[in-house]
Coordinates of C-alpha atoms in Angstrom, one line a residue:
Chain A
D1444 CA 4.3 14.5 5.2
A1445 CA 6.1 12.0 7.4
G1446 CA 9.5 11.5 6.8
I1447 CA 10.5 9.2 4.4
T1448 CA 13.2 9.1 1.5
Q1449 CA 12.6 7.0 -1.2
S1450 CA 16.4 6.6 -3.6
P1451 CA 17.7 7.2 -6.4
R1452 CA 14.3 8.4 -7.2
H1453 CA 14.5 7.4 -11.0
K1454 CA 16.8 5.1 -11.5
V1455 CA 18.1 2.8 -15.9
T1456 CA 20.1 -0.4 -15.1
E1457 CA 21.7 -3.6 -17.2
T1458 CA 20.1 -7.1 -17.0
G1459 CA 21.7 -8.9 -14.5
T1460 CA 23.6 -5.8 -12.3
P1461 CA 23.2 -5.9 -8.9
V1462 CA 20.6 -2.9 -7.5
T1463 CA 20.1 -1.3 -3.9
L1464 CA 17.5 1.0 -3.0
R1465 CA 16.9 2.6 0.0
C1466 CA 14.7 3.9 2.3
H1467 CA 14.9 6.3 5.0
Q1468 CA 13.0 7.3 8.0
T1469 CA 12.9 9.9 10.6
E1470 CA 10.0 8.9 12.8
N1471 CA 11.3 6.1 14.5
H1472 CA 8.8 3.9 13.2
R1473 CA 9.3 0.0 13.4
Y1474 CA 7.4 -1.3 10.7
M1475 CA 8.7 -0.9 7.4
Y1476 CA 8.0 -2.0 3.5
W1477 CA 8.9 -2.5 -0.2
Y1478 CA 5.9 -2.9 -2.8
R1479 CA 6.4 -2.8 -6.5
Q1480 CA 3.6 -1.6 -8.5
D1481 CA 2.1 -2.7 -12.1
P1482 CA 0.0 -1.6 -14.1
G1483 CA -2.9 -4.3 -13.6
H1484 CA -1.9 -5.7 -9.9
G1485 CA -1.7 -2.9 -7.8
L1486 CA 1.0 -3.0 -4.6
R1487 CA 2.1 -6.3 -4.1
L1488 CA 4.3 -6.7 -1.5
I1489 CA 7.6 -7.8 -1.4
H1490 CA 9.0 -8.1 2.2
Y1491 CA 8.4 -6.0 5.2
S1492 CA 10.5 -5.9 8.5
Y1493 CA 9.2 -5.3 12.2
G1494 CA 12.8 -3.8 13.9
V1495 CA 16.2 -4.2 13.0
K1496 CA 17.3 -6.7 12.2
D1497 CA 13.9 -9.1 11.9
T1498 CA 12.2 -9.4 8.2
D1499 CA 9.7 -11.4 6.5
K1500 CA 9.0 -12.5 2.9
G1501 CA 5.4 -10.9 1.1
E1502 CA 3.9 -11.8 -1.9
V1503 CA 6.8 -11.7 -4.9
S1504 CA 9.8 -12.3 -2.6
D1505 CA 11.5 -13.9 -5.1
G1506 CA 14.6 -12.4 -7.2
Y1507 CA 15.1 -9.7 -3.8
S1508 CA 16.5 -9.4 -0.4
V1509 CA 16.6 -7.1 2.4
S1510 CA 18.1 -5.6 5.2
R1511 CA 17.4 -3.7 8.3
S1512 CA 20.8 -2.7 10.3
K1513 CA 19.4 -0.2 12.1
T1514 CA 15.8 1.3 12.5
E1515 CA 16.1 4.5 10.3
D1516 CA 16.6 2.1 7.3
F1517 CA 15.7 -0.6 5.0
L1518 CA 16.8 -1.5 2.3
L1519 CA 15.9 -3.6 -1.1
T1520 CA 18.7 -5.7 -2.8
L1521 CA 18.2 -7.3 -6.6
E1522 CA 21.5 -9.4 -6.5
S1523 CA 20.5 -9.7 -11.0
A1524 CA 18.6 -7.3 -12.1
T1525 CA 16.1 -8.9 -14.5
S1526 CA 13.9 -6.6 -16.8
S1527 CA 10.6 -8.7 -15.1
Q1528 CA 11.5 -6.3 -12.0
T1529 CA 11.0 -3.1 -13.8
S1530 CA 8.6 -1.3 -12.1
V1531 CA 8.2 1.8 -9.5
Y1532 CA 9.0 0.4 -6.1
F1533 CA 7.6 2.0 -2.8
C1534 CA 8.7 2.0 0.3
A1535 CA 6.4 2.6 3.5
I1536 CA 6.4 2.8 7.5
K1537 CA 4.0 2.4 10.0
G1538 CA 4.7 3.0 13.6
N1539 CA 2.6 0.1 15.0
M1540 CA -0.1 -2.3 14.2
N1541 CA -3.3 -1.8 13.5
T1542 CA -2.3 2.1 12.4
E1543 CA -2.0 3.8 9.3
A1544 CA 1.3 3.1 6.7
F1545 CA 2.8 6.0 5.4
F1546 CA 4.8 6.5 2.3
G1547 CA 7.5 6.8 -0.4
Q1548 CA 7.6 8.8 -3.0
G1549 CA 8.1 6.0 -4.7
T1550 CA 11.6 4.5 -7.0
R1551 CA 11.2 4.2 -10.8
L1552 CA 13.2 1.4 -12.1
T1553 CA 14.1 0.1 -15.6
V1554 CA 16.0 -2.9 -16.1
V1555 CA 17.4 -2.7 -20.1
Chain B
G931 CA -3.3 -17.2 0.7
E932 CA -4.6 -14.6 1.9
S933 CA -6.0 -11.9 -0.7
V934 CA -7.0 -8.5 -1.2
G935 CA -9.8 -7.9 -4.1
L936 CA -11.5 -5.4 -6.2
H937 CA -14.8 -6.1 -8.1
L938 CA -14.1 -3.2 -10.3
P939 CA -11.3 -2.5 -11.8
T940 CA -12.8 1.5 -13.6
L941 CA -15.9 3.3 -11.9
S942 CA -16.8 6.9 -13.9
V943 CA -19.3 8.7 -11.4
Q944 CA -20.8 12.0 -12.6
E945 CA -19.9 15.1 -9.7
G946 CA -21.8 15.0 -6.9
D947 CA -23.2 12.1 -7.4
N948 CA -22.1 9.4 -4.3
S949 CA -19.8 7.0 -5.2
I950 CA -19.0 3.1 -3.6
I951 CA -16.1 1.5 -4.4
N952 CA -15.6 -2.5 -2.6
C953 CA -13.6 -4.7 -1.7
A954 CA -13.9 -8.3 -0.4
Y955 CA -10.5 -10.6 1.3
S956 CA -9.7 -13.6 2.6
N957 CA -8.5 -13.8 5.4
S958 CA -10.9 -14.4 8.5
A959 CA -8.4 -13.5 10.7
S960 CA -7.7 -10.1 9.6
D961 CA -9.3 -7.5 12.5
Y962 CA -7.9 -3.4 10.7
F963 CA -8.2 -2.3 7.4
I964 CA -7.6 0.9 5.3
W965 CA -8.2 2.7 2.2
Y966 CA -6.5 4.2 1.0
K967 CA -5.9 6.5 -2.3
Q968 CA -3.3 7.4 -5.1
E969 CA -3.0 9.9 -7.3
S970 CA -0.8 9.5 -10.0
G971 CA 3.4 9.8 -9.6
K972 CA 2.5 10.2 -5.6
G973 CA 2.7 6.9 -2.6
P974 CA -0.6 5.7 -2.1
Q975 CA -2.4 8.7 1.5
F976 CA -4.2 7.1 3.7
I977 CA -8.3 7.4 3.8
I978 CA -9.4 5.9 7.0
D979 CA -9.3 2.8 8.8
I980 CA -11.6 0.7 10.6
R981 CA -10.9 -2.4 12.8
S982 CA -12.8 -5.8 13.2
N983 CA -14.9 -5.4 15.9
M984 CA -17.2 -2.3 14.1
D985 CA -18.7 -2.1 11.2
K986 CA -19.3 1.6 10.2
R987 CA -17.2 4.1 10.5
Q988 CA -17.5 7.9 9.7
G989 CA -14.9 10.5 7.9
Q990 CA -14.5 13.3 6.2
R991 CA -17.3 12.8 3.4
V992 CA -16.0 8.9 3.3
T993 CA -17.8 6.1 4.9
V994 CA -15.9 2.9 5.3
L995 CA -18.7 -0.7 5.9
L996 CA -17.1 -3.9 7.1
N997 CA -19.6 -6.9 6.7
K998 CA -17.3 -9.9 8.2
T999 CA -19.8 -12.4 7.4
V1000 CA -19.7 -12.0 3.9
K1001 CA -15.6 -10.7 4.3
H1002 CA -16.8 -7.2 2.1
L1003 CA -16.0 -3.4 2.6
S1004 CA -16.6 -0.9 1.0
L1005 CA -16.1 2.6 0.6
Q1006 CA -18.4 5.2 0.5
I1007 CA -17.7 9.1 -1.1
A1008 CA -19.9 11.7 -0.5
A1009 CA -20.5 14.5 -3.4
T1010 CA -17.4 13.5 -5.2
Q1011 CA -15.4 16.3 -6.0
P1012 CA -13.4 16.3 -9.4
G1013 CA -10.1 16.5 -6.5
D1014 CA -11.6 12.8 -5.7
S1015 CA -10.3 11.0 -9.0
A1016 CA -8.0 8.6 -8.8
V1017 CA -7.2 5.2 -7.7
Y1018 CA -8.6 3.6 -4.1
F1019 CA -7.0 0.7 -3.4
C1020 CA -8.3 -1.4 0.3
A1021 CA -5.5 -2.8 2.4
D1022 CA -5.6 -5.8 4.4
D1023 CA -3.4 -5.4 8.1
N1024 CA -3.6 -8.4 9.4
Q1025 CA -2.1 -10.2 12.7
G1026 CA 1.7 -9.6 13.2
G1027 CA 1.2 -6.1 10.7
K1028 CA 1.7 -7.6 6.9
L1029 CA -0.5 -5.0 5.1
I1030 CA -1.5 -6.3 1.8
F1031 CA -3.4 -4.2 -1.3
G1032 CA -5.8 -5.2 -3.0
Q1033 CA -5.7 -4.0 -7.2
G1034 CA -7.1 -1.1 -6.5
T1035 CA -10.4 0.4 -8.2
E1036 CA -9.5 3.6 -10.7
L1037 CA -12.0 6.2 -9.8
S1038 CA -13.1 9.2 -12.8
V1039 CA -15.3 11.9 -12.1
K1040 CA -16.1 13.3 -14.8
P1041 CA -17.8 16.9 -14.6

């Protein structure tokens, strides 16, 4: 398996609280991604990074921010969690353009 | 904007039959496509990819076809087995490394 770890794997939080999810890789891959997966919507790109401190928005970036201060870590922050952000979040890494991406095991986030 | 879509949300096949999963894309500048398989409770796993300078690529029991004229690709699984039951996604890795997924097709294999 690719060296990619998501933490935490499960989290329950209250509406209005900040939440940070972490994606850690040991592959020294350039690209890192955050997706959310909801029934009927497949995988939707939230934000992605193409290098340290280089990030860009995806399809559903509102309410989310990211940071990548070093190659191995990509953090996803919900500044003020809402119930609509209840979802399964996946991180992915990719070495170069036009190569396959590898996924983490996912983080199940519940906002109550 | 760009999008990647699938024609059918579910597909049911008999064990031993061939399966065909279809996908349409909208970005004519896209030059790399990937198929992923996701089993319940797990992250997606790479199956096969194809670049835009190819029309067909074969792997072990899987074939991907790309029709750039109509912006359509398909995944063919030969002699489908119960272990093939999963959700299948096509993905579009367009220029800049932005990786966009379709909604997925759930494949169910009947014994």
